[in-house]
Coordinates of C-alpha atoms in Angstrom, one line a residue:
Chain A
M127 CA -107.6 -61.2 -75.8
N128 CA -109.3 -61.6 -72.5
A129 CA -107.5 -62.0 -69.2
L130 CA -108.7 -64.5 -66.6
N131 CA -111.5 -63.2 -64.3
W132 CA -112.5 -64.5 -60.9
L133 CA -114.8 -67.2 -62.4
D134 CA -112.0 -68.5 -64.6
W135 CA -109.7 -68.7 -61.5
V136 CA -112.3 -70.5 -59.5
V137 CA -112.8 -73.1 -62.3
L138 CA -109.0 -73.4 -62.9
L139 CA -107.9 -73.7 -59.3
G140 CA -110.9 -75.7 -58.2
T141 CA -110.3 -78.3 -60.9
M142 CA -106.6 -78.6 -60.4
L143 CA -106.4 -78.5 -56.7
G144 CA -109.7 -80.4 -56.3
I145 CA -108.5 -83.4 -58.3
A146 CA -105.0 -83.4 -56.6
L147 CA -106.5 -83.2 -53.1
Y148 CA -109.1 -85.9 -53.9
G149 CA -106.3 -88.1 -55.1
V150 CA -104.3 -87.7 -51.9
W151 CA -107.3 -88.1 -49.7
R152 CA -108.5 -91.3 -51.4
T153 CA -105.1 -92.9 -51.3
R154 CA -104.2 -91.8 -47.8
G155 CA -102.8 -94.3 -45.3
R156 CA -101.6 -96.7 -48.0
S157 CA -98.2 -97.8 -46.9
N158 CA -97.6 -100.8 -49.0
L159 CA -94.8 -100.9 -51.5
K160 CA -96.7 -102.9 -54.0
T161 CA -99.6 -100.6 -54.0
Y162 CA -97.3 -97.6 -54.2
L163 CA -95.5 -98.9 -57.2
R164 CA -98.2 -100.9 -59.0
G165 CA -101.4 -99.4 -57.8
E166 CA -104.3 -101.1 -56.1
G167 CA -103.9 -104.2 -58.3
N168 CA -107.7 -104.1 -59.0
T169 CA -107.7 -101.2 -61.5
P170 CA -110.4 -101.9 -64.0
W171 CA -109.6 -101.9 -67.7
F172 CA -111.2 -98.6 -68.6
V173 CA -109.2 -96.8 -65.9
I174 CA -106.1 -98.4 -67.3
G175 CA -107.1 -97.3 -70.7
L176 CA -107.7 -93.7 -69.6
S177 CA -104.5 -93.7 -67.6
V178 CA -102.4 -94.9 -70.6
M179 CA -104.1 -92.2 -72.7
A180 CA -103.6 -89.5 -70.1
T181 CA -99.9 -90.3 -69.7
Q182 CA -99.3 -90.2 -73.4
A183 CA -101.3 -87.1 -74.2
S184 CA -99.3 -84.2 -72.7
A185 CA -100.3 -80.6 -72.6
I186 CA -98.5 -79.9 -75.8
T187 CA -100.8 -82.4 -77.5
F188 CA -103.8 -80.1 -76.8
L189 CA -102.0 -76.9 -77.3
S190 CA -100.0 -77.7 -80.5
T191 CA -102.1 -80.2 -82.4
P192 CA -105.0 -77.8 -83.1
G193 CA -102.3 -75.4 -84.5
Q194 CA -101.0 -78.3 -86.6
G195 CA -104.5 -78.9 -88.0
Y196 CA -104.8 -75.1 -88.7
E197 CA -101.5 -75.0 -90.6
S198 CA -101.3 -78.4 -92.3
G199 CA -104.7 -80.1 -92.0
L200 CA -105.5 -83.7 -91.0
G201 CA -102.4 -85.4 -92.5
F202 CA -100.7 -85.7 -89.1
V203 CA -103.3 -88.3 -88.0
Q204 CA -101.5 -90.8 -90.2
N205 CA -98.6 -90.8 -87.6
Y206 CA -100.9 -92.8 -85.3
F207 CA -101.8 -95.5 -87.9
G208 CA -99.2 -97.9 -86.6
A209 CA -100.4 -97.6 -83.0
P210 CA -103.3 -100.1 -83.1
F211 CA -101.0 -102.9 -84.4
A212 CA -98.3 -102.1 -81.9
L213 CA -100.8 -102.2 -79.1
I214 CA -102.2 -105.6 -80.3
L215 CA -98.6 -107.0 -80.4
I216 CA -97.9 -105.7 -76.9
A217 CA -101.3 -107.1 -75.6
A218 CA -100.6 -110.5 -77.2
V219 CA -96.9 -110.9 -76.3
F220 CA -95.6 -108.3 -73.8
I221 CA -98.3 -108.1 -71.2
P222 CA -98.6 -111.9 -70.5
I223 CA -94.8 -112.0 -69.9
Y224 CA -94.7 -109.0 -67.7
Q225 CA -97.8 -110.1 -65.7
R226 CA -96.6 -113.7 -65.3
C227 CA -93.1 -112.6 -64.1
G228 CA -94.8 -110.3 -61.6
V229 CA -92.3 -107.5 -62.2
Y230 CA -92.6 -104.0 -61.0
T231 CA -90.7 -102.6 -64.0
A232 CA -90.1 -103.7 -67.5
Y233 CA -86.3 -103.7 -66.9
E234 CA -86.7 -106.1 -64.0
Y235 CA -87.9 -108.6 -66.7
L236 CA -84.7 -108.0 -68.6
G237 CA -82.8 -109.1 -65.5
Q238 CA -84.9 -112.3 -65.3
R239 CA -84.5 -113.1 -69.0
F240 CA -80.8 -112.1 -69.4
D241 CA -78.7 -110.8 -66.6
S242 CA -78.0 -108.0 -64.2
K243 CA -76.0 -105.8 -66.5
T244 CA -78.6 -105.9 -69.2
R245 CA -81.3 -104.9 -66.7
L246 CA -79.1 -102.0 -65.5
L247 CA -78.5 -100.9 -69.1
G248 CA -82.2 -100.9 -69.9
A249 CA -83.0 -99.0 -66.8
A250 CA -80.2 -96.4 -67.5
L251 CA -81.4 -95.8 -71.0
F252 CA -84.9 -95.2 -69.8
L253 CA -83.9 -93.0 -66.8
F254 CA -81.7 -90.8 -69.0
H255 CA -84.1 -89.9 -71.8
R256 CA -87.3 -89.9 -69.6
G257 CA -85.5 -87.7 -67.0
I258 CA -84.9 -85.1 -69.7
G259 CA -88.4 -85.5 -71.0
A260 CA -90.0 -84.9 -67.6
G261 CA -88.6 -81.3 -67.6
I262 CA -90.0 -80.6 -71.1
T263 CA -93.4 -81.9 -70.1
I264 CA -93.7 -79.1 -67.5
Y265 CA -91.8 -76.4 -69.5
A266 CA -93.5 -76.6 -72.9
P267 CA -97.1 -75.7 -71.8
A268 CA -95.8 -73.3 -69.1
I269 CA -93.9 -71.1 -71.7
V270 CA -97.1 -70.8 -73.9
I271 CA -99.5 -70.2 -71.1
S272 CA -97.3 -67.7 -69.2
T273 CA -96.6 -65.8 -72.4
V274 CA -100.2 -65.3 -73.4
L275 CA -101.5 -64.6 -69.9
N276 CA -98.4 -62.6 -68.9
W277 CA -97.8 -64.8 -65.9
P278 CA -94.2 -65.2 -64.5
L279 CA -92.8 -68.3 -66.2
N280 CA -90.9 -69.6 -63.2
L281 CA -93.9 -69.3 -60.9
T282 CA -96.0 -71.2 -63.5
I283 CA -93.4 -74.0 -63.6
L284 CA -93.0 -74.1 -59.9
G285 CA -96.8 -74.2 -59.2
T286 CA -97.5 -77.1 -61.5
G287 CA -94.3 -78.9 -60.7
L288 CA -94.8 -78.8 -56.9
L289 CA -98.5 -79.8 -57.1
V290 CA -97.7 -82.9 -59.2
I291 CA -94.8 -83.9 -56.9
A292 CA -97.0 -83.5 -53.9
Y293 CA -99.7 -85.9 -54.9
T294 CA -97.4 -88.4 -56.7
V295 CA -95.3 -88.6 -53.6
A296 CA -98.3 -89.0 -51.3
G297 CA -100.3 -91.5 -53.2
G298 CA -97.9 -93.2 -55.7
S299 CA -99.3 -95.2 -58.6
A300 CA -102.8 -95.5 -57.1
A301 CA -103.0 -91.7 -56.9
V302 CA -101.7 -91.3 -60.4
N303 CA -104.4 -93.7 -61.8
L304 CA -107.1 -92.0 -59.8
T305 CA -106.2 -88.4 -60.7
Q306 CA -105.6 -89.2 -64.3
K307 CA -109.1 -90.6 -64.6
Y308 CA -110.6 -87.2 -63.6
Q309 CA -108.0 -85.2 -65.4
I310 CA -108.8 -86.9 -68.7
G311 CA -112.5 -86.2 -68.0
V312 CA -111.7 -82.5 -67.6
I313 CA -109.8 -82.6 -70.8
F314 CA -112.6 -84.3 -72.8
I315 CA -115.2 -81.9 -71.4
G316 CA -113.1 -78.9 -72.1
M317 CA -112.2 -79.9 -75.7
I318 CA -115.8 -80.8 -76.6
A319 CA -117.0 -77.5 -75.2
A320 CA -114.4 -75.5 -77.2
F321 CA -115.4 -77.4 -80.4
C322 CA -119.1 -76.6 -79.7
V323 CA -118.4 -72.9 -79.2
L324 CA -116.2 -72.8 -82.3
V325 CA -118.9 -74.4 -84.5
S326 CA -121.6 -72.0 -83.0
R327 CA -119.4 -69.0 -84.0
L328 CA -119.2 -69.9 -87.6
P329 CA -121.4 -67.8 -89.9
P330 CA -125.0 -68.9 -89.5
D331 CA -125.5 -69.5 -93.2
L332 CA -122.4 -71.8 -93.4
T333 CA -123.4 -75.4 -93.4
F334 CA -121.1 -78.1 -92.0
T335 CA -120.6 -79.3 -95.7
D336 CA -119.7 -75.8 -96.7
A337 CA -117.1 -75.7 -93.9
L338 CA -115.6 -79.0 -95.0
T339 CA -115.6 -77.8 -98.6
V340 CA -113.7 -74.7 -97.7
A341 CA -111.2 -76.7 -95.6
G342 CA -110.8 -79.4 -98.3
G343 CA -110.4 -76.8 -101.1
M344 CA -107.6 -75.2 -99.1
G345 CA -105.8 -78.5 -98.6
R346 CA -106.7 -79.1 -95.0
L347 CA -108.6 -82.4 -95.4
E348 CA -106.0 -84.6 -96.9
A349 CA -106.2 -87.2 -94.2
V350 CA -104.8 -90.1 -96.0
S351 CA -102.1 -90.1 -98.7
F352 CA -100.8 -93.4 -100.2
S353 CA -97.9 -91.5 -101.9
L354 CA -94.6 -93.4 -101.9
D355 CA -92.7 -90.1 -102.1
P356 CA -90.1 -90.3 -99.3
N357 CA -90.0 -86.5 -99.1
K358 CA -93.7 -86.3 -98.2
R359 CA -93.9 -85.8 -94.5
Y360 CA -97.0 -87.7 -93.6
T361 CA -98.2 -90.7 -95.6
F362 CA -100.1 -93.9 -94.9
W363 CA -97.0 -96.0 -95.2
S364 CA -94.7 -93.9 -93.0
G365 CA -97.4 -93.7 -90.4
L366 CA -98.1 -97.4 -90.4
L367 CA -94.4 -98.5 -90.3
G368 CA -92.8 -95.6 -88.4
G369 CA -95.8 -95.1 -86.2
M370 CA -95.9 -98.8 -85.3
F371 CA -92.2 -98.7 -84.4
L372 CA -92.6 -95.6 -82.2
A373 CA -95.7 -97.0 -80.5
L374 CA -94.0 -100.3 -79.8
S375 CA -91.1 -98.5 -78.2
Y376 CA -93.2 -96.2 -76.2
F377 CA -96.0 -98.5 -75.0
G378 CA -93.9 -101.7 -74.7
A379 CA -90.5 -100.6 -73.3
D380 CA -91.1 -97.2 -71.6
Q381 CA -91.8 -97.8 -67.9
S382 CA -94.1 -94.7 -67.8
Q383 CA -96.6 -96.7 -69.9
V384 CA -95.7 -100.2 -68.7
Q385 CA -96.4 -99.1 -65.1
R386 CA -99.9 -97.9 -66.1
Y387 CA -101.1 -101.2 -67.6
L388 CA -99.3 -103.4 -65.0
S389 CA -101.7 -101.9 -62.4
G390 CA -104.5 -104.1 -63.6
D391 CA -105.4 -107.2 -61.6
S392 CA -105.1 -109.6 -64.5
I393 CA -103.8 -110.0 -68.0
R394 CA -107.4 -109.4 -69.2
E395 CA -107.7 -106.0 -67.7
S396 CA -104.3 -104.8 -68.9
R397 CA -105.1 -106.1 -72.4
L398 CA -108.5 -104.5 -72.6
G399 CA -107.0 -101.2 -71.4
L400 CA -104.6 -101.2 -74.3
M401 CA -107.3 -102.2 -76.7
F402 CA -109.3 -99.2 -75.5
N403 CA -106.4 -97.1 -76.7
A404 CA -106.0 -99.0 -79.9
V405 CA -109.6 -98.1 -80.8
F406 CA -109.8 -94.6 -79.5
K407 CA -106.4 -93.1 -80.0
I408 CA -106.9 -92.3 -83.7
P409 CA -110.4 -90.7 -83.2
M410 CA -109.0 -88.6 -80.4
Q411 CA -106.1 -87.3 -82.4
L412 CA -108.5 -86.8 -85.4
G413 CA -110.9 -84.8 -83.2
I414 CA -108.1 -82.5 -82.0
L415 CA -106.8 -82.0 -85.6
L416 CA -110.4 -81.4 -86.8
L417 CA -110.7 -78.7 -84.2
G418 CA -107.7 -77.0 -85.8
V419 CA -109.2 -77.4 -89.3
M420 CA -112.4 -75.8 -88.0
L421 CA -110.3 -73.0 -86.5
F422 CA -108.9 -72.5 -90.0
V423 CA -112.5 -72.2 -91.4
F424 CA -113.5 -69.9 -88.6
Y425 CA -110.6 -67.5 -89.4
Q426 CA -111.8 -67.3 -93.1
F427 CA -114.6 -65.2 -91.7
E428 CA -113.0 -63.6 -88.7
E429 CA -109.7 -61.7 -89.1
P430 CA -106.8 -63.7 -87.6
P431 CA -104.0 -61.9 -85.8
V432 CA -101.0 -61.1 -87.9
F433 CA -99.0 -63.4 -85.7
F434 CA -100.8 -65.7 -83.2
N435 CA -98.0 -65.2 -80.6
Q436 CA -99.1 -61.7 -80.0
P437 CA -96.7 -60.8 -77.2
A438 CA -93.8 -61.8 -79.6
W439 CA -95.4 -59.7 -82.3
A440 CA -95.8 -56.6 -80.0
G441 CA -92.2 -57.0 -78.9
A442 CA -90.9 -57.3 -82.5
V443 CA -92.8 -54.1 -83.5
R444 CA -91.1 -52.3 -80.6
D445 CA -87.7 -53.7 -81.6
A446 CA -88.3 -52.6 -85.2
E447 CA -89.4 -49.1 -84.1
R448 CA -86.1 -48.7 -82.2
S449 CA -83.8 -50.1 -84.8
T450 CA -85.2 -49.0 -88.2
S451 CA -84.0 -45.8 -89.9
E452 CA -86.8 -46.0 -92.5
V453 CA -89.9 -43.8 -92.3
G454 CA -92.7 -46.0 -90.9
N455 CA -92.3 -49.4 -89.3
P456 CA -91.8 -52.3 -91.8
L457 CA -93.8 -54.6 -89.5
E458 CA -96.7 -52.2 -89.4
R459 CA -96.6 -52.1 -93.2
L460 CA -96.8 -55.9 -93.2
A461 CA -99.7 -55.8 -90.8
A462 CA -101.6 -53.5 -93.3
E463 CA -100.7 -56.0 -96.1
H464 CA -102.0 -58.9 -94.0
H465 CA -105.3 -57.0 -93.4
A466 CA -105.8 -56.4 -97.1
A467 CA -104.9 -60.0 -98.0
Y468 CA -107.4 -61.2 -95.4
L469 CA -110.2 -59.1 -96.8
E470 CA -109.5 -60.3 -100.3
R471 CA -109.5 -63.9 -99.2
R472 CA -112.8 -63.5 -97.3
A473 CA -114.4 -62.0 -100.4
R474 CA -113.1 -64.8 -102.7
V475 CA -114.2 -67.5 -100.2
Q476 CA -117.7 -65.9 -100.0
E477 CA -117.9 -65.8 -103.8
W478 CA -116.9 -69.5 -104.0
L479 CA -119.6 -70.5 -101.5
N480 CA -122.2 -68.5 -103.5
A481 CA -121.1 -70.1 -106.7
R482 CA -121.5 -73.6 -105.1
H483 CA -125.2 -72.8 -104.7
T484 CA -125.6 -72.0 -108.4
G485 CA -124.6 -75.5 -109.4
D486 CA -122.5 -74.1 -112.4
A487 CA -119.4 -76.3 -112.4
A488 CA -117.3 -73.9 -114.4
Q489 CA -118.2 -71.0 -112.1
I490 CA -117.5 -73.1 -109.0
S491 CA -114.1 -74.1 -110.3
Q492 CA -113.1 -70.6 -111.2
A493 CA -114.3 -69.2 -107.8
Q494 CA -112.5 -72.0 -106.0
S495 CA -109.3 -71.2 -107.9
S496 CA -109.6 -67.5 -107.0
A497 CA -110.1 -68.4 -103.3
Q498 CA -107.1 -70.7 -103.3
T499 CA -105.0 -67.9 -104.9
A500 CA -106.1 -65.4 -102.3
N501 CA -105.3 -67.9 -99.5
A502 CA -101.8 -68.5 -100.9
A503 CA -101.3 -64.7 -101.0
L504 CA -102.3 -64.5 -97.3
Q505 CA -100.0 -67.4 -96.4
A506 CA -97.1 -65.6 -98.2
V507 CA -97.7 -62.5 -96.1
R508 CA -97.6 -64.7 -93.0
K509 CA -94.3 -66.2 -94.0
R510 CA -92.9 -62.7 -94.5
V511 CA -94.2 -61.7 -91.1
S512 CA -92.4 -64.7 -89.5
A513 CA -89.2 -63.8 -91.2
A514 CA -89.5 -60.1 -90.2
I515 CA -90.1 -61.0 -86.5
K516 CA -87.0 -63.2 -86.6
A517 CA -85.1 -60.5 -88.3
A518 CA -86.1 -57.9 -85.7
N519 CA -84.6 -60.0 -82.9
P520 CA -83.0 -63.4 -83.6
S521 CA -84.2 -64.7 -80.3
N522 CA -87.9 -64.2 -81.3
P523 CA -89.9 -67.4 -82.1
S524 CA -90.4 -67.9 -85.8
T525 CA -93.6 -70.0 -85.6
D526 CA -96.9 -69.4 -83.9
A527 CA -98.8 -72.7 -84.4
D528 CA -98.7 -73.4 -80.7
Y529 CA -100.6 -70.2 -80.0
V530 CA -103.5 -70.6 -82.5
F531 CA -105.8 -72.5 -80.2
V532 CA -105.0 -70.6 -77.0
T533 CA -105.5 -67.3 -78.8
F534 CA -109.0 -68.5 -79.9
I535 CA -109.8 -69.5 -76.4
L536 CA -108.8 -66.2 -74.9
S537 CA -110.5 -64.2 -77.6
Y538 CA -113.8 -66.0 -78.2
L539 CA -114.7 -68.3 -75.3
P540 CA -116.9 -67.0 -72.4
H541 CA -115.4 -66.6 -68.9
G542 CA -115.6 -69.8 -67.0
L543 CA -114.9 -71.8 -70.1
I544 CA -111.6 -70.0 -70.5
G545 CA -110.7 -71.2 -67.0
L546 CA -111.8 -74.7 -67.9
L547 CA -109.6 -74.8 -71.1
I548 CA -106.6 -73.5 -69.2
A549 CA -107.3 -76.3 -66.7
V550 CA -107.3 -78.7 -69.7
F551 CA -103.7 -77.8 -70.5
F552 CA -102.6 -78.0 -66.9
A553 CA -104.5 -81.3 -66.4
A554 CA -102.7 -82.8 -69.4
A555 CA -99.4 -81.6 -68.1
L556 CA -100.0 -82.9 -64.6
S557 CA -101.3 -86.3 -65.8
S558 CA -98.3 -86.9 -68.1
K559 CA -95.8 -85.7 -65.5
A560 CA -97.3 -87.8 -62.7
G561 CA -97.0 -90.9 -64.8
E562 CA -93.4 -90.1 -65.7
L563 CA -92.4 -89.3 -62.1
N564 CA -94.0 -92.5 -60.8
A565 CA -92.1 -94.5 -63.4
L566 CA -88.8 -92.8 -62.8
A567 CA -89.1 -93.4 -59.1
S568 CA -90.1 -97.1 -59.5
T569 CA -87.2 -97.8 -61.9
T570 CA -84.7 -96.0 -59.6
T571 CA -85.9 -97.9 -56.5
V572 CA -86.4 -101.4 -58.0
D573 CA -83.7 -101.5 -60.7
L574 CA -80.9 -99.4 -59.2
Y575 CA -81.3 -98.9 -55.4
R576 CA -82.7 -102.3 -54.4
H577 CA -80.8 -104.2 -57.0
L578 CA -77.4 -102.6 -56.4
F579 CA -77.6 -102.5 -52.6
R580 CA -78.4 -106.1 -52.0
Q581 CA -78.9 -106.1 -48.3
P582 CA -82.5 -107.0 -47.9
Q583 CA -84.6 -104.2 -46.3
S584 CA -88.2 -103.9 -45.2
D585 CA -91.1 -102.9 -47.4
A586 CA -91.3 -99.7 -45.4
H587 CA -87.7 -98.9 -46.2
Y588 CA -88.2 -99.3 -49.9
L589 CA -91.5 -97.3 -49.7
R590 CA -89.6 -94.4 -48.2
A591 CA -86.9 -94.7 -50.8
S592 CA -89.6 -94.6 -53.6
R593 CA -91.0 -91.5 -52.1
L594 CA -87.6 -89.9 -51.9
F595 CA -86.8 -90.8 -55.5
T596 CA -90.1 -89.3 -56.6
V597 CA -89.1 -86.1 -55.0
F598 CA -85.6 -86.3 -56.5
W599 CA -86.9 -86.8 -60.0
G600 CA -89.5 -84.1 -59.5
F601 CA -86.8 -81.6 -58.6
V602 CA -84.5 -82.8 -61.4
A603 CA -87.4 -82.0 -63.8
L604 CA -88.1 -78.7 -62.1
A605 CA -84.4 -77.7 -62.3
F606 CA -84.3 -78.6 -65.9
A607 CA -87.4 -76.6 -66.7
L608 CA -86.3 -73.6 -64.6
F609 CA -82.7 -73.2 -65.5
A610 CA -82.3 -74.7 -69.0
H611 CA -83.9 -71.7 -70.7
M612 CA -85.2 -73.9 -73.3
S613 CA -85.9 -72.6 -76.8
E614 CA -88.1 -74.3 -79.4
N615 CA -84.9 -76.0 -80.6
L616 CA -84.2 -77.4 -77.1
I617 CA -87.7 -78.9 -76.9
Q618 CA -87.0 -80.5 -80.3
A619 CA -83.7 -81.7 -78.9
G620 CA -85.6 -83.5 -76.1
N621 CA -87.5 -85.4 -78.8
I622 CA -84.3 -86.2 -80.6
V623 CA -82.7 -87.6 -77.4
G624 CA -85.7 -89.9 -77.0
S625 CA -85.4 -91.3 -80.5
L626 CA -81.7 -91.9 -80.1
F627 CA -82.3 -94.2 -77.1
Y628 CA -85.7 -95.7 -77.8
G629 CA -84.5 -97.9 -80.7
V630 CA -81.9 -99.8 -78.7
L631 CA -84.2 -100.1 -75.7
L632 CA -86.9 -101.7 -77.9
G633 CA -84.3 -103.9 -79.4
L634 CA -83.4 -105.3 -76.0
F635 CA -87.0 -106.3 -75.4
L636 CA -87.6 -107.7 -78.9
V637 CA -84.5 -109.9 -78.5
A638 CA -85.8 -111.0 -75.1
F639 CA -89.2 -112.0 -76.5
F640 CA -88.4 -113.4 -80.0
L641 CA -84.7 -114.5 -80.1
K642 CA -84.7 -117.2 -77.5
P643 CA -81.1 -118.5 -78.2
V644 CA -79.6 -115.1 -77.4
H645 CA -78.1 -114.7 -73.9
G646 CA -77.2 -111.7 -71.7
T647 CA -73.6 -111.1 -72.8
A648 CA -74.5 -111.1 -76.5
V649 CA -77.4 -108.8 -76.2
F650 CA -75.6 -106.5 -73.8
S651 CA -72.6 -106.1 -76.1
A652 CA -74.9 -105.7 -79.1
A653 CA -76.9 -103.0 -77.3
I654 CA -73.8 -101.0 -76.3
L655 CA -72.4 -101.3 -79.9
S656 CA -75.7 -100.3 -81.4
Q657 CA -76.1 -97.3 -79.1
V658 CA -72.6 -96.1 -80.0
A659 CA -73.3 -96.6 -83.7
V660 CA -76.6 -94.6 -83.4
L661 CA -74.8 -91.8 -81.7
V662 CA -72.0 -91.8 -84.3
M663 CA -74.5 -91.7 -87.1
F664 CA -76.4 -88.9 -85.4
W665 CA -73.3 -86.8 -85.4
T666 CA -72.2 -87.6 -88.9
L667 CA -75.3 -88.2 -91.0
E668 CA -78.2 -85.9 -91.8
I669 CA -81.3 -88.2 -91.7
S670 CA -84.6 -87.7 -89.9
Y671 CA -84.1 -88.6 -86.3
L672 CA -87.2 -90.9 -86.4
W673 CA -85.1 -93.3 -88.4
Y674 CA -82.8 -93.9 -85.4
N675 CA -85.6 -95.8 -83.7
V676 CA -85.5 -98.3 -86.5
I677 CA -81.8 -98.4 -86.9
G678 CA -81.1 -98.8 -83.2
C679 CA -83.6 -101.6 -82.8
A680 CA -82.5 -103.5 -86.0
A681 CA -78.8 -103.1 -85.1
C682 CA -79.4 -104.4 -81.6
M683 CA -81.3 -107.5 -82.9
V684 CA -78.9 -108.4 -85.7
L685 CA -75.7 -107.8 -83.6
S686 CA -77.2 -109.9 -80.8
L687 CA -77.6 -112.9 -83.2
V688 CA -74.0 -112.3 -84.5
F689 CA -72.5 -112.1 -81.1
Q690 CA -74.4 -115.1 -79.8
A691 CA -73.2 -117.1 -82.8
L692 CA -69.6 -116.0 -82.1
L693 CA -70.0 -116.8 -78.4
S694 CA -71.4 -120.2 -79.2
T695 CA -68.1 -121.1 -80.8
I696 CA -66.3 -120.6 -77.5
P697 CA -66.3 -123.7 -75.3
P698 CA -69.1 -123.5 -72.8
R699 CA -68.5 -122.8 -69.1
P700 CA -70.7 -123.8 -66.2
P701 CA -74.0 -121.7 -66.3
A702 CA -73.3 -118.4 -64.6
E703 CA -76.5 -116.5 -65.6
V704 CA -79.0 -117.0 -63.0
S705 CA -82.2 -115.1 -62.4
A706 CA -81.2 -111.7 -61.3
A707 CA -84.4 -110.6 -59.6
Chain B
M211 CA -90.6 -107.1 -50.0
T212 CA -92.4 -109.6 -52.3
S213 CA -89.9 -111.3 -54.6
P214 CA -90.8 -110.5 -58.2
A215 CA -89.4 -113.9 -59.2
Q216 CA -92.3 -115.5 -57.4
P217 CA -95.4 -114.1 -59.0
E218 CA -98.6 -114.3 -57.1
P219 CA -101.3 -116.6 -58.6
R220 CA -103.5 -114.5 -60.8
Q221 CA -107.2 -115.0 -61.6
E222 CA -107.1 -115.7 -65.2
P223 CA -109.9 -117.2 -67.4
T224 CA -109.8 -120.9 -67.4
G225 CA -109.8 -123.0 -70.5
T226 CA -107.5 -124.6 -72.9
G227 CA -105.0 -122.5 -75.0
L228 CA -106.9 -122.7 -78.2
P229 CA -110.3 -121.3 -77.2
L230 CA -108.5 -118.4 -75.3
L231 CA -106.4 -117.8 -78.5
R232 CA -109.7 -117.7 -80.4
T233 CA -111.3 -115.2 -78.0
W234 CA -108.3 -112.8 -78.0
G235 CA -107.7 -113.4 -81.7
M236 CA -111.2 -112.3 -82.4
L237 CA -110.8 -109.2 -80.3
Y238 CA -107.6 -108.3 -82.1
S239 CA -109.2 -108.9 -85.4
A240 CA -112.1 -106.7 -84.5
V241 CA -109.6 -103.9 -83.5
A242 CA -107.8 -104.3 -86.8
A243 CA -111.1 -104.2 -88.6
I244 CA -112.0 -101.0 -86.8
F245 CA -108.7 -99.5 -87.9
G246 CA -109.6 -100.5 -91.5
V247 CA -113.0 -98.7 -91.2
Y248 CA -111.2 -95.5 -89.9
V249 CA -108.8 -95.5 -92.9
L250 CA -111.7 -96.1 -95.3
L251 CA -113.7 -93.2 -93.8
L252 CA -110.6 -90.9 -93.8
W253 CA -109.9 -91.8 -97.4
L254 CA -113.5 -91.0 -98.3
L255 CA -113.2 -87.7 -96.5
T256 CA -110.0 -86.9 -98.4
E257 CA -111.4 -87.9 -101.8
T258 CA -114.7 -86.1 -101.3
F259 CA -113.4 -82.7 -100.2
S260 CA -109.9 -82.4 -101.7

């Protein structure tokens, strides 16, 4: 693999620092709280659309998703099938309410609809899980990039963390919108360039149909499955229902997204921004997965590394050399087996492609079967390699999917483009993180600080507070990333924490929108009880954590109705619930 | 600071509820139809090459 040269550094630093400095410069001198928290108020729909997309697509989307396509094919795209319908529902129901109420945060609306305690509960649920998530947003790409480029991990985390804190503090929501527009531009240009280089490096006699045939024959093009088997990981049904639920929670009740589309000057702009995502989200994810599938085809004709996380492989070989008493290193024997299995697969795939041009169906079928068998043999060696690496040192990673794309970039892309692709990963990390910090600071200022300390203060006071809270959350995220020593499992744990709280949070909003008879005390009690139930179930049951989104939301809605019915039997008191804005 | 309970007047399209509903309803239907086309194309891709 190549190291970065001066050209890559110029492109990388020029892109990252250039966008950040431009964002600060363009938003300089803006000292208005509303602009700081909600942007200019004249953000056009396509900027809102790009901003929503940039906040959602983190660096790990661009690092890991091609690896997912390489390992498992296109099936993962089904996870996004529910998103268009969730976005339509949010555009039709959520946005008009948020815009009409003129709120800074989604949780402020809960205060208007219910009461102060429900507002604080919503804000607390958001701050807790998004605060943890902000650390992972920085850490996850830093660990991969610093490993392959041999950079100090803490320096990588600090560099990206401080840069994003600086421009988010300086420019607020307006700077986030502005920088995200250019960052997503860098991301698209970089990913398209990588795809073009990849296709150009396929064998010259391999047509695009041949490439798709090889990928399909090896099970990488099963994009849609209507199977009802609950054990099948990605299906049309789970994507449509589960995906819709997740998207509703994320886009409708998570302030990091709500803040992005509230920056439009009208309901129309906010709605069109979300419709932009409803239309382009699936093609974007499909494109990234297809890149991974093409990487799989590419590595039919170019020998892949034994393990894509090559520093981990090298370390495991050294560990095995020290600890083994056998003659010869077992990992080196596995490497030789991998090489032989690769040569066998390449020969069988070539025979299959040759057979396709004869038109003889029996010959094609037999050649395809041989190629599939050879591929299965190579995959079996890969599994043994993963197990051996883990056995050499239990702290070693057991999967290498996150390293597939970055290995290709560093091995086959020309200098300059390498710098651009590394910039893509950092741009994605910065854009997500900026959106999160901005939302965490807004929620802390509006829903906690201003709400709890009721003495009215000037706009300038709250603006200073917002800036301080941005710095505070930035450093919380940095501390989490620097000192938590996250493993793959801890990153997964971050996703689990999100799912444990998202369901109840969405439940609060769905009750607010659709269950008009329910009041604050009923929904608050239902949310607390539902959250406790979700946590108890998490510790006692072994079901997929994604189900907790559904369970938490459904429990909150049903219990709200039950509690409201019970409370209605109590003789009414004079109205005590007033607008808590 | 501006009270969120008193939203500023916004420049929204004028018209009665029903035409507006039709306009947005048509857009949402178009988005849902685009989703249908995506699924159809992906299904064809799956059936053709798997």
